[in-house]
Coordinates of C-alpha atoms in Angstrom, one line a residue:
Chain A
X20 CA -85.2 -4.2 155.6
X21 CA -86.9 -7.8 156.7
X22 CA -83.5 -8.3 158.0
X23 CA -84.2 -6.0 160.4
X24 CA -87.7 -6.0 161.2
X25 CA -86.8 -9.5 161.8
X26 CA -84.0 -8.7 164.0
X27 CA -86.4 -6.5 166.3
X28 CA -88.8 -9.5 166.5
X29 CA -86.9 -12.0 167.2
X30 CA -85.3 -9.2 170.3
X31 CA -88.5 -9.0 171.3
X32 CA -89.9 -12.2 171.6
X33 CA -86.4 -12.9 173.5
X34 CA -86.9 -9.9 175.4
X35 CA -89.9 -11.0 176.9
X36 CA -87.6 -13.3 179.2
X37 CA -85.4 -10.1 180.5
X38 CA -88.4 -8.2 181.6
X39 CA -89.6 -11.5 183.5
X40 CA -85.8 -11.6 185.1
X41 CA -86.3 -7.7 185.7
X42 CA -90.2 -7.8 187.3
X43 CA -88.1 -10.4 189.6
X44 CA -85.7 -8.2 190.5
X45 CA -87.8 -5.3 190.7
X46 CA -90.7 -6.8 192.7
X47 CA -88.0 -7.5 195.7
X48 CA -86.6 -3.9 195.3
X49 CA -90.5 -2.8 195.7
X50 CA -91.1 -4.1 198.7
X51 CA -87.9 -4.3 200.5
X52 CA -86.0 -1.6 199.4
X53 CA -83.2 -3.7 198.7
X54 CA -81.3 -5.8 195.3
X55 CA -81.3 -9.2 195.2
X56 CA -78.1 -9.7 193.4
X57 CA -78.3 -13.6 193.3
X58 CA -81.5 -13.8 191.7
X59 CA -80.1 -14.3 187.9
X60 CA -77.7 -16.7 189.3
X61 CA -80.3 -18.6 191.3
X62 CA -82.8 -18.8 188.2
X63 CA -79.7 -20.4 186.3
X64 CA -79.7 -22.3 189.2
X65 CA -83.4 -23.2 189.5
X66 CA -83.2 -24.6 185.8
X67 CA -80.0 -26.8 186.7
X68 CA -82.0 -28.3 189.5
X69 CA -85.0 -28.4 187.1
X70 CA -82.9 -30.6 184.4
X71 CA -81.2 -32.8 186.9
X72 CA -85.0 -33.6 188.8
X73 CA -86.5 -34.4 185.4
X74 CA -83.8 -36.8 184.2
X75 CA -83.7 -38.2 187.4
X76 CA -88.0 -39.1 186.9
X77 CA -86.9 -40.1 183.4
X78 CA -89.1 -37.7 181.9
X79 CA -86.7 -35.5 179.7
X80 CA -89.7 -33.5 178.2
X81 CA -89.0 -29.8 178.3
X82 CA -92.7 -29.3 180.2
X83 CA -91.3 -31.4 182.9
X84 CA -88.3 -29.7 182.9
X85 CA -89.9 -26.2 183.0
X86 CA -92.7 -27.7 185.6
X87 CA -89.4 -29.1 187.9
X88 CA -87.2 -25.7 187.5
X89 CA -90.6 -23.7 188.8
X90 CA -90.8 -25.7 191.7
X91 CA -87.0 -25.5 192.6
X92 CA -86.9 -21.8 192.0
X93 CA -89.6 -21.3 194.7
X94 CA -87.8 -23.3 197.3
X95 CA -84.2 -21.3 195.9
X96 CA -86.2 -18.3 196.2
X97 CA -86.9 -18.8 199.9
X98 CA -83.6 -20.2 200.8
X99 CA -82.4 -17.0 199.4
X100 CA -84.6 -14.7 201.6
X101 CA -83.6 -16.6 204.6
X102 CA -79.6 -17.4 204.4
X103 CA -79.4 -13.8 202.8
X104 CA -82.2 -11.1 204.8
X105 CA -83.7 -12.9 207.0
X106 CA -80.9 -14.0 209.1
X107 CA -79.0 -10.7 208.7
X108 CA -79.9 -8.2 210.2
X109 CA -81.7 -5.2 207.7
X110 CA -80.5 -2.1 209.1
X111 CA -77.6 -2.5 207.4
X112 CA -77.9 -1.7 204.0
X113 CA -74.5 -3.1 202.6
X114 CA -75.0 -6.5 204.9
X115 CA -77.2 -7.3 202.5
X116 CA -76.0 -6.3 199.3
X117 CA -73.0 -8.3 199.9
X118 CA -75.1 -11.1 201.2
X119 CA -76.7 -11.8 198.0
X120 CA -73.5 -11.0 195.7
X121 CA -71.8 -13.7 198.3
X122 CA -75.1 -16.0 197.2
X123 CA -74.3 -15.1 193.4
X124 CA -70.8 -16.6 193.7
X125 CA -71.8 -19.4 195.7
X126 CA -74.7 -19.9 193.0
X127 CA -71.7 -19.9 190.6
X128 CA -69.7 -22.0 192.2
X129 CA -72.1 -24.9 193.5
X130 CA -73.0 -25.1 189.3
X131 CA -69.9 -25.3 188.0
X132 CA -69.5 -27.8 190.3
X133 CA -72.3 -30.0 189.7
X134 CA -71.6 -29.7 185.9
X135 CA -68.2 -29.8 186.2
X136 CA -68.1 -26.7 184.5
X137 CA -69.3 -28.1 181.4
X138 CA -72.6 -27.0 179.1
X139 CA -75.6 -29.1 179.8
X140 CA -77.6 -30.0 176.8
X141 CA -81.5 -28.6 177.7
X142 CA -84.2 -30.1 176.1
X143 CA -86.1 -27.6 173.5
X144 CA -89.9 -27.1 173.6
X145 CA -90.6 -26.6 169.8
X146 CA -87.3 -27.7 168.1
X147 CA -87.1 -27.0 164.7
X148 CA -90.6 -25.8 164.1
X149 CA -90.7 -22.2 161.9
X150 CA -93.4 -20.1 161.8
X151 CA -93.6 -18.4 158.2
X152 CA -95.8 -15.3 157.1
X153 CA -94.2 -14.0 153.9
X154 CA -90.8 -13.3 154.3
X155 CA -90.6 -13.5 158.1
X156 CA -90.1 -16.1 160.3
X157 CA -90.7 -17.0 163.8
X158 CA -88.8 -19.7 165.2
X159 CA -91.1 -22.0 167.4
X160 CA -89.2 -22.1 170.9
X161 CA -89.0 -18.5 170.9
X162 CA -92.5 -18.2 170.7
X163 CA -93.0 -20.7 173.0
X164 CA -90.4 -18.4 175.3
X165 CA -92.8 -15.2 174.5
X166 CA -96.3 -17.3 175.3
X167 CA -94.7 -18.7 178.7
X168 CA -93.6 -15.4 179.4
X169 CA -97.0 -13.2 178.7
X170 CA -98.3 -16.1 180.6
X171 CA -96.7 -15.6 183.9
X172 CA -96.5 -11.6 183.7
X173 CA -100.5 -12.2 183.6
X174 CA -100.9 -14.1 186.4
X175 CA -98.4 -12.1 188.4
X176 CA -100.1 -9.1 187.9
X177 CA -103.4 -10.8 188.3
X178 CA -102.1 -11.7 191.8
X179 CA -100.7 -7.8 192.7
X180 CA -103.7 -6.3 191.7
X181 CA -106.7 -9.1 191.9
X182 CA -105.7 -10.7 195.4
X183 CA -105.7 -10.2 199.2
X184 CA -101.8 -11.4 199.0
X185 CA -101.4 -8.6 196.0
X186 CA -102.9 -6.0 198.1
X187 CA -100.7 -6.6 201.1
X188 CA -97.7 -7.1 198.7
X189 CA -98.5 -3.3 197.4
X190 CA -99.3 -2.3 200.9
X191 CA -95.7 -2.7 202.3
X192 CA -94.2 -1.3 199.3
X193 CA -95.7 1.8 199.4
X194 CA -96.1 2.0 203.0
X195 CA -94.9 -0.4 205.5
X196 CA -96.1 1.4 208.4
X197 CA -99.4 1.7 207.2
X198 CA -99.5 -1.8 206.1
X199 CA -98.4 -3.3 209.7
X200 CA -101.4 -0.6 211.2
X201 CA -103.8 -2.2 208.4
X202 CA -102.8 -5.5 210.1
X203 CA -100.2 -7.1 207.9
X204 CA -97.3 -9.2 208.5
X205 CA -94.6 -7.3 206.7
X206 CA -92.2 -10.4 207.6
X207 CA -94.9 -12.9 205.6
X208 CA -95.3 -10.3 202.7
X209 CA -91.2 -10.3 202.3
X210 CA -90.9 -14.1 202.4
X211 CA -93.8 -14.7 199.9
X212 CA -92.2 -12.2 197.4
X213 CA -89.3 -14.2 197.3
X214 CA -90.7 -17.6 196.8
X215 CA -92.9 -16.1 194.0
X216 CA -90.3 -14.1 192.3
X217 CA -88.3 -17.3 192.9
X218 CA -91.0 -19.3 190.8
X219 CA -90.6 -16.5 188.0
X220 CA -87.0 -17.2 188.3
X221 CA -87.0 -21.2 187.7
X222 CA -88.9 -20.5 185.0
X223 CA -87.2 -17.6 183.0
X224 CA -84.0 -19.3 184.0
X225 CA -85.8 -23.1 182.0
X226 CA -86.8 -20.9 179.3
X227 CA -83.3 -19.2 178.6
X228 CA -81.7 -22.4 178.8
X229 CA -84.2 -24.2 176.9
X230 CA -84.1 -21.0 173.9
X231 CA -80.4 -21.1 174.1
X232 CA -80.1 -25.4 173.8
X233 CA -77.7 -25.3 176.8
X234 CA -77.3 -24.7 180.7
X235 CA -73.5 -22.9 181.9
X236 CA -72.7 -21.0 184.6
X237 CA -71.7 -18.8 181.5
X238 CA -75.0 -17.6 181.0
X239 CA -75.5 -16.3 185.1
X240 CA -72.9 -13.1 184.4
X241 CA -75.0 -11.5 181.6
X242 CA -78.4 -12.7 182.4
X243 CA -77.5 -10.6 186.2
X244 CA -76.1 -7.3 184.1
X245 CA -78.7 -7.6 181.5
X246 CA -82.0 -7.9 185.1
X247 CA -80.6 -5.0 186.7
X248 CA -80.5 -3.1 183.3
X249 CA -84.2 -3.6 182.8
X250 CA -84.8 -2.6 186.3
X251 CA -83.3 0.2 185.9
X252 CA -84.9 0.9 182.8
X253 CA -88.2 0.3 184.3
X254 CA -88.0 2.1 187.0
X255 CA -86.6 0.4 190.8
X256 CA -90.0 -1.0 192.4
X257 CA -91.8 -0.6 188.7
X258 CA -93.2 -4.0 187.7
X259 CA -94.8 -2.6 184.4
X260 CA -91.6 -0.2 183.8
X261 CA -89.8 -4.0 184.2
X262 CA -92.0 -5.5 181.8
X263 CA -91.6 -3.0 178.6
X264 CA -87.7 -2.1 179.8
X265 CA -87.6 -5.9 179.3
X266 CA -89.1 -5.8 175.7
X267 CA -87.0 -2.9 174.8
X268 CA -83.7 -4.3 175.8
X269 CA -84.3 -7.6 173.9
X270 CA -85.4 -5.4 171.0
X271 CA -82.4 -2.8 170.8
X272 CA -79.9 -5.8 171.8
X273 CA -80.8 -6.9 168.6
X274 CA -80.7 -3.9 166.5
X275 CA -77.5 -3.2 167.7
X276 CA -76.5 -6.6 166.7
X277 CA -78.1 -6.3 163.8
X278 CA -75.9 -3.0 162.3
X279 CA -72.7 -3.1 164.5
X280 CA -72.3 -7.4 165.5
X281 CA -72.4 -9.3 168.3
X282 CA -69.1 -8.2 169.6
X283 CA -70.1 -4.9 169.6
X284 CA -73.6 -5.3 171.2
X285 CA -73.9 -5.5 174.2
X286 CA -71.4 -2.3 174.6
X287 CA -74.1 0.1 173.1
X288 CA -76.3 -2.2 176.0
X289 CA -74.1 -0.5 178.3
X290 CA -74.5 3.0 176.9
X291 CA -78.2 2.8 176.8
X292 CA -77.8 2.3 180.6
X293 CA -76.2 5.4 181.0
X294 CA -78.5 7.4 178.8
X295 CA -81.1 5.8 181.1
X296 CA -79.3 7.1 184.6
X297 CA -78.1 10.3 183.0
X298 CA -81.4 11.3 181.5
X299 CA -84.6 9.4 182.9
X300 CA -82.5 7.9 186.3
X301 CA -86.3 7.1 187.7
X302 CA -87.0 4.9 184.7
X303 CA -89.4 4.8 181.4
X304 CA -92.4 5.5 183.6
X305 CA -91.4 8.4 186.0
X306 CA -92.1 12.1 185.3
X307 CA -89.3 14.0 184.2
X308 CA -87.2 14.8 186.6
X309 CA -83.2 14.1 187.4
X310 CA -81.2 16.7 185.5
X311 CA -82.0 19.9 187.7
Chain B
X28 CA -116.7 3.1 233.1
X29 CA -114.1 1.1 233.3
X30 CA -110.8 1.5 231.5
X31 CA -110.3 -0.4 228.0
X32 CA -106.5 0.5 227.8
X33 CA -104.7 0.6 230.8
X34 CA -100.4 2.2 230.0
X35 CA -98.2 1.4 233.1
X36 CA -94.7 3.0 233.7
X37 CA -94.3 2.3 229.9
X38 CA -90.5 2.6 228.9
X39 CA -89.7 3.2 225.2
X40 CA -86.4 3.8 223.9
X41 CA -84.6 4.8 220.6
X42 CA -81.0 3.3 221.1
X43 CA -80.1 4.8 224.4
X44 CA -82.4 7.5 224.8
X45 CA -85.8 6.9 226.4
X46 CA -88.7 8.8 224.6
X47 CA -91.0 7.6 227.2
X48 CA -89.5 7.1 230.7
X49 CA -92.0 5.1 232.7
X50 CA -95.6 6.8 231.4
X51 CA -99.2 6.0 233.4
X52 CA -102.6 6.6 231.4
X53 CA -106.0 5.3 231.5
X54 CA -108.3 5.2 228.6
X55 CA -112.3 4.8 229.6
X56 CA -114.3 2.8 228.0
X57 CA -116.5 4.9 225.6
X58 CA -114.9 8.2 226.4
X59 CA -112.1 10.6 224.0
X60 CA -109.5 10.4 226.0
X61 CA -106.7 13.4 225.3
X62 CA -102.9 13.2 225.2
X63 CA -101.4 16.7 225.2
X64 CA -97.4 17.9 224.8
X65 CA -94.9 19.7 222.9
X66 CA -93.1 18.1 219.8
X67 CA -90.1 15.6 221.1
X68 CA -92.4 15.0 224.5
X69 CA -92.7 11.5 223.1
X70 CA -96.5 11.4 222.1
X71 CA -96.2 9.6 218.9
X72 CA -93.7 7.3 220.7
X73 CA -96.5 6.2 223.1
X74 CA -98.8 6.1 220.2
X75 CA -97.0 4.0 218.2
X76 CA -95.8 1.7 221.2
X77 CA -99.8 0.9 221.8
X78 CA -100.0 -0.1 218.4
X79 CA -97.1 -2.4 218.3
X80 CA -94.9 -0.6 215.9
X81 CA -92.2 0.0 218.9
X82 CA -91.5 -2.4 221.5
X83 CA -91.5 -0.9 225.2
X84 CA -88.7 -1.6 226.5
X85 CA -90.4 -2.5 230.3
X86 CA -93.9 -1.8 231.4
X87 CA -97.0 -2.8 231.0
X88 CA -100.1 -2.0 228.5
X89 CA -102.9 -3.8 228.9
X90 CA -105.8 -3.8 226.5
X91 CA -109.3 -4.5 227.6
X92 CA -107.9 -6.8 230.3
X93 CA -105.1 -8.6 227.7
X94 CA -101.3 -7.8 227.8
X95 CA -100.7 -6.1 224.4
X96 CA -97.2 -4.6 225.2
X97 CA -94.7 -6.2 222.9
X98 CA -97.0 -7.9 220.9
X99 CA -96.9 -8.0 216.7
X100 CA -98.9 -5.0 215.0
X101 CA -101.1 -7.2 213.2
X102 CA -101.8 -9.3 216.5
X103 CA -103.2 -5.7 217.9
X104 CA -105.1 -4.7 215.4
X105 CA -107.2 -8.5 215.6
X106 CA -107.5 -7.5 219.2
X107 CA -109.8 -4.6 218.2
X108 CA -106.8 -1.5 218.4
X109 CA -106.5 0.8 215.1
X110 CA -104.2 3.6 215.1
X111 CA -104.4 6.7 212.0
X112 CA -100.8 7.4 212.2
X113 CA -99.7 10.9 212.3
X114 CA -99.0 12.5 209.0
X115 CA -101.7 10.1 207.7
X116 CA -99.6 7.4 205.9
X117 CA -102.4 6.4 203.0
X118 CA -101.2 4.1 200.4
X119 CA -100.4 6.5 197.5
X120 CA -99.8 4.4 194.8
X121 CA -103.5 2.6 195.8
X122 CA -107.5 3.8 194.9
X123 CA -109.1 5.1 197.7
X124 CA -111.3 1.9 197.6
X125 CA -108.0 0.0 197.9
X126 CA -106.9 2.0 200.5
X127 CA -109.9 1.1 202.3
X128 CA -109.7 -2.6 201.8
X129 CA -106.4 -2.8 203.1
X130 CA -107.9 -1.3 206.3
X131 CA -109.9 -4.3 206.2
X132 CA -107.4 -6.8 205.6
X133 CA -107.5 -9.2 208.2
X134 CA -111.7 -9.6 208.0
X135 CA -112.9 -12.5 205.7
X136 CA -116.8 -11.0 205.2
X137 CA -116.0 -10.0 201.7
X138 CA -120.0 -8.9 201.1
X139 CA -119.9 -7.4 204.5
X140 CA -116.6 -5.4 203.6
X141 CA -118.1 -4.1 200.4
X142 CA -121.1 -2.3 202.3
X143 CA -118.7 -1.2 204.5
X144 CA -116.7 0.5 202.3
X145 CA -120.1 1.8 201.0
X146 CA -121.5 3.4 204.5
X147 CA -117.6 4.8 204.9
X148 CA -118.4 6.7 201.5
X149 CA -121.9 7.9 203.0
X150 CA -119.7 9.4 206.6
X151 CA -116.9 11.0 204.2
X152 CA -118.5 11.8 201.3
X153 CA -115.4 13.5 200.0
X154 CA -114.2 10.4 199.8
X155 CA -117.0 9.1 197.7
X156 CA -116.1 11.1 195.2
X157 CA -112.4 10.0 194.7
X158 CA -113.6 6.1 194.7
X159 CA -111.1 5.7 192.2
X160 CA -108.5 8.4 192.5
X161 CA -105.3 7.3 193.9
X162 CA -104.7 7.9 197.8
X163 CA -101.5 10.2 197.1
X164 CA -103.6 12.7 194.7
X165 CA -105.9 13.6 197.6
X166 CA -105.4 16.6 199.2
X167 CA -104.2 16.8 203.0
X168 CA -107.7 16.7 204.7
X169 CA -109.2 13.9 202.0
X170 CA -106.2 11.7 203.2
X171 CA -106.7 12.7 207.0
X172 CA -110.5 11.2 206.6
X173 CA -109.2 8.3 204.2
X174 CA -106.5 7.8 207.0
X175 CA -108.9 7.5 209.5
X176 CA -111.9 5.6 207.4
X177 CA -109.7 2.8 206.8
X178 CA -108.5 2.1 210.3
X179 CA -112.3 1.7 211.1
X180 CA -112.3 -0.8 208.5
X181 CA -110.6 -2.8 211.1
X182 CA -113.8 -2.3 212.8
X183 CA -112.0 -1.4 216.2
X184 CA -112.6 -1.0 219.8
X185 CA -110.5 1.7 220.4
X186 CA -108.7 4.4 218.2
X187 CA -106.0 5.6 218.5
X188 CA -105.2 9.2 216.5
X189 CA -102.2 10.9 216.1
X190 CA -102.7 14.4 215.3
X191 CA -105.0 14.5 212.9
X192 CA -105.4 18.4 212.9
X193 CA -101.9 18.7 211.4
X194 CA -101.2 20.6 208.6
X195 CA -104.5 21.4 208.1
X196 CA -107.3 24.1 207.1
X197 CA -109.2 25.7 209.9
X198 CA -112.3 24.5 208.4
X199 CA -111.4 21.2 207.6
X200 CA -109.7 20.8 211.6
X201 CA -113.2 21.2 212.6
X202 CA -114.6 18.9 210.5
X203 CA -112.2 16.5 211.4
X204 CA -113.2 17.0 215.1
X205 CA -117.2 17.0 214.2
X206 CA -115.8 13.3 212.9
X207 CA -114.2 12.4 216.3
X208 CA -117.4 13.0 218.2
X209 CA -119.8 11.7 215.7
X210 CA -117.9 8.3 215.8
X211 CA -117.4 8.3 219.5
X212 CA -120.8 8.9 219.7
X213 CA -121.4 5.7 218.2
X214 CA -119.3 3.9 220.6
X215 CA -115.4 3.9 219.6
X216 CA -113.2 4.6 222.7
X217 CA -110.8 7.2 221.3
X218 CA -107.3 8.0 222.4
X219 CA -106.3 11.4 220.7
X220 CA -103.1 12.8 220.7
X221 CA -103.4 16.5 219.6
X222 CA -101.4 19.6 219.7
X223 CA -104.1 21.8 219.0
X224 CA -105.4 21.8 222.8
X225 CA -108.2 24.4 221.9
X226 CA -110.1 22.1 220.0
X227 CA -108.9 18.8 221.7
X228 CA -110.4 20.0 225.1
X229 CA -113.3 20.8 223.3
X230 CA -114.4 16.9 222.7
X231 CA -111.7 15.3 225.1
X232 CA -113.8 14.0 228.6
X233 CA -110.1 13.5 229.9
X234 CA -106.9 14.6 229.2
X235 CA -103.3 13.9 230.1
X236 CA -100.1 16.2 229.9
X237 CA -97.2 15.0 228.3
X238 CA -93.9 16.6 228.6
X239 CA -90.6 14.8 228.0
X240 CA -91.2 11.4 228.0
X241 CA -93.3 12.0 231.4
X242 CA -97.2 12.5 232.1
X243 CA -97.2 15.5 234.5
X244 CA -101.0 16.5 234.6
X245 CA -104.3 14.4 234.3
X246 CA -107.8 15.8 234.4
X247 CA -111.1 16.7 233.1
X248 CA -111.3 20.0 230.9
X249 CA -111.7 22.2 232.5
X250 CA -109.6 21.1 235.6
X251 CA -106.7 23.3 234.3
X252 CA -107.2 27.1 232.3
X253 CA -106.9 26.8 228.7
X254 CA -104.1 29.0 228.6
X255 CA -102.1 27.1 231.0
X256 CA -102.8 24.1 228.9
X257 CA -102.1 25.4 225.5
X258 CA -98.8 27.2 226.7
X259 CA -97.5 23.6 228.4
X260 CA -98.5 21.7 225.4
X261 CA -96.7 24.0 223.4
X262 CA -94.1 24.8 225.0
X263 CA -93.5 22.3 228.2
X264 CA -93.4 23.8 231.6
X265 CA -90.7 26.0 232.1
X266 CA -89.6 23.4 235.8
X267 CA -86.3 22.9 233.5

């Protein structure tokens, strides 16, 4: 039984890093109506650029690390919105889709060539520490992973819902006519989304590596299926769907991990997916509707 | 008087077909000006190529003396133009207070915006009310006043309104109206595109005749019967 009460912790502590990947992917689907399919890949990717900036200050301390991948996500975030909307045109809705799966391979690629394809140790924030209450335990970096997390969902949503830049964020989500008649730059609103997302990305994509001890392109493939799952889950456009879709996948990956293995996991993954699109295809949060 | 917004030969087009094909209008300083047509006759296109949402393909339109055609929405609306779109567009998934500071989005007078928002409440008191209700549970005629209370948060010159009768109660079309005058009597030019020509001659001081894509009557009411009006701006003139 702690077993697996400490199975579902430990999911959701870890989970708290999907639902940052998923409020990423979600937040661009808000506003522009449209997936950013390289946005796992260029977190990974963030984080690579992260490590390799630190060591290259001589400062291998995770907080560097994390502070550096941050930084590089931004600037990947905004590279992304310009090689991959910006300079295509919109009005094609699979231009776009194929522009950022294209940016997902070349993500891929560009990494396991500057690594050689090999694992890159990454530095952990709280290695070896255990938190004990009883019979549970909580290992330190993954509560470092769930504080850093909570962390940046608070100030994200302090910036949608507390700010001018949140307002006009909402504004051209729900209404992008309106929002250009209120006076805002829909353009602007677009590009900022991605650099912030982009920041969200360096950062999940540092804390991942960090939590699992290594960076590989291995880790872009499943950190992409397991993003669009949660936004899914969440509901497209959703930022708090995103954010307990996130906790709920890291939980249930875990239960099913815990009773079936981790062979078998991420198969049932799968299948919650479908229950999702069969059964609630607008997400946790929307009213019921879809089977009629 | 002398004319705030100035529309000449105005071409807008939608791929190869021209919506608008080479419109004239004036708009008088301080006056409701009228625009008048059947659906398709390219009303809203006008409307919406004013406010910088389309870009005319050739023409001019010039805005208290300035070239606005072709210019960036948000560039217009600094320059003092604010249209309530037709079918009222509010932010549904925002408060009506929200709703109402995005109007005022590009003013930094935070203290001033709150009072604002305050004497908007006072005008449509409905609205007062629903403070904290989102925009998309209002109910047609709330969102027709929250449409057009937040383009005056914008605090504009002229404003621009596209249908705002539509798909609305008899009583609350009048009250809508009772809002056009009231705030015109308080100095906002108003350019008012209507299909319910009864109660747009009512207020209008000018109006114009639109029928595809072409202005083919201007004058005061009253310069044309009412039923000759109505049936064009329903139905077009039958010259086809």
């Amino acid at each position: 039984m702690f077993d697996f009460i400490q199975a579902v912790l430990d999911g959701i502590l870890f989970g708290t890093i999907y639902s940052l990947i998923g409020i990423g992917f979600t937040l661009v689907f808000g506003v522009m109506h449209k997936i950013n399919m390289a946005y796992a890949a260029a977190s990974i990717g963030a984080a690579y650029i992260g490590l390799v900036s630190a060591s290259a200050m001589k400062a291998a301390s995770a907080w560097v690390v994390f502070g550096c991948s941050l930084v590089a996500g931004g600037v990947l975030g905004f590279l992304v919105y310009l090689i991959c909307f910006h300079l295509i045109p919109l009005r094609n809705e699979n231009a776009t889709l194929m522009s950022t799966v294209g940016m997902l391979l070349l993500a891929d690629e560009l990494i396991s060539h500057a690594t050689t394809g090999a694992p890159q140790n990454y530095p952990a924030t709280l290695e070896d520490v255990m938190f004990r209450f009883g019979e549970m335990s909580m290992r330190g970096d993954l509560v470092v992973v769930f504080g850093v997390s909570v962390v940046c969902t608070a100030a994200l949503l302090l910036l949608l819902y507390r700010t001018r830049l949140g307002l006009a964020t909402r504004a051209v989500a729900q209404q992008p006519i309106a929002a250009q008649l209120c006076g805002m730059r829909v353009a602007q609103v677009n590009t900022l989304t991605f650099v912030i997302t982009g920041v969200l990305g360096g950062i999940a994509g540092a804390l991942i590596c960090s939590a699992v001890g290594s960076l590989s392109i291995l880790l872009t493939g499943p950190l992409t299926v397991k993003g669009l799952i949660v936004t899914v889950i969440g509901g497209l456009g959703s930022v708090p769907g995103a954010i307990v879709a996130g906790l709920l996948v890291g939980g249930l990956e875990n239960v099913f991990q815990h009773f079936r293995g981790v062979t078998e996991r991420d198969m049932y993954v799968m299948l919650l997916l479908f229950a999702f699109l069969i059964f609630r295809p607008g997400g946790i949060f929307a009213k019921g509707q879809g089977r009629d | 008087m002398s004319a705030l917004l100035e529309v000449k030969d105005v071409v807008t087009a939608y791929g190869k077909i021209e919506a608008l094909k080479g419109v004239s209008l004036e708009v008088q300083q301080g006056s409701i000006t009228c625009l008048l047509g059947p659906n398709g006759a390219g009303k809203t296109t006008l409307m919406m190529s004013t406010a910088g949402i389309l870009r005319p393909r050739s023409g001019s339109i010039q805005f208290a003396g300035a070239e606005i055609a072709g210019a960036a929405p948000h560039a217009i609306v600094a320059r003092g133009i604010a249209l309530v779109p037709e079918n009222r567009l509010v932010f549904p998934g925002m408060t009506v207070t929200e709703n109402l500071r995005a109007g005022a989005y590009q003013r930094a007078d935070k203290a001033e915006i709150e009072a604002h928002i305050e004497r908007m409440f006072a005008r449509f008191a409905p609205l007062k009310a629903r403070a904290t209700q989102l925009g998309g549970t209002l109910s047609g005629g709330e969102q027709q006043m929250l449409s057009v209370a937040r383009a005056l948060m914008s605090r504009p010159r002229l404003l621009l309104m596209d249908e705002p009768s539509l798909g609305l109660a008899p009583l609350i079309v009048d009250e809508i109206f009772r809002i056009i005058a009231e705030l015109n009597k308080d100095g906002t030019t108003i350019f008012l595109v209507e299909q319910n020509a009864h109660m747009a001659l009512k207020v209008a001081n000018h109006f114009y005749l639109i029928e595809q894509g072409k202005v083919t009557f201007s004058g005061d009411p009253g310069s044309l019967a009412e039923d000759e009006v109505i049936r064009r701006a329903y139905l077009g003139s039958a010259r086809a």
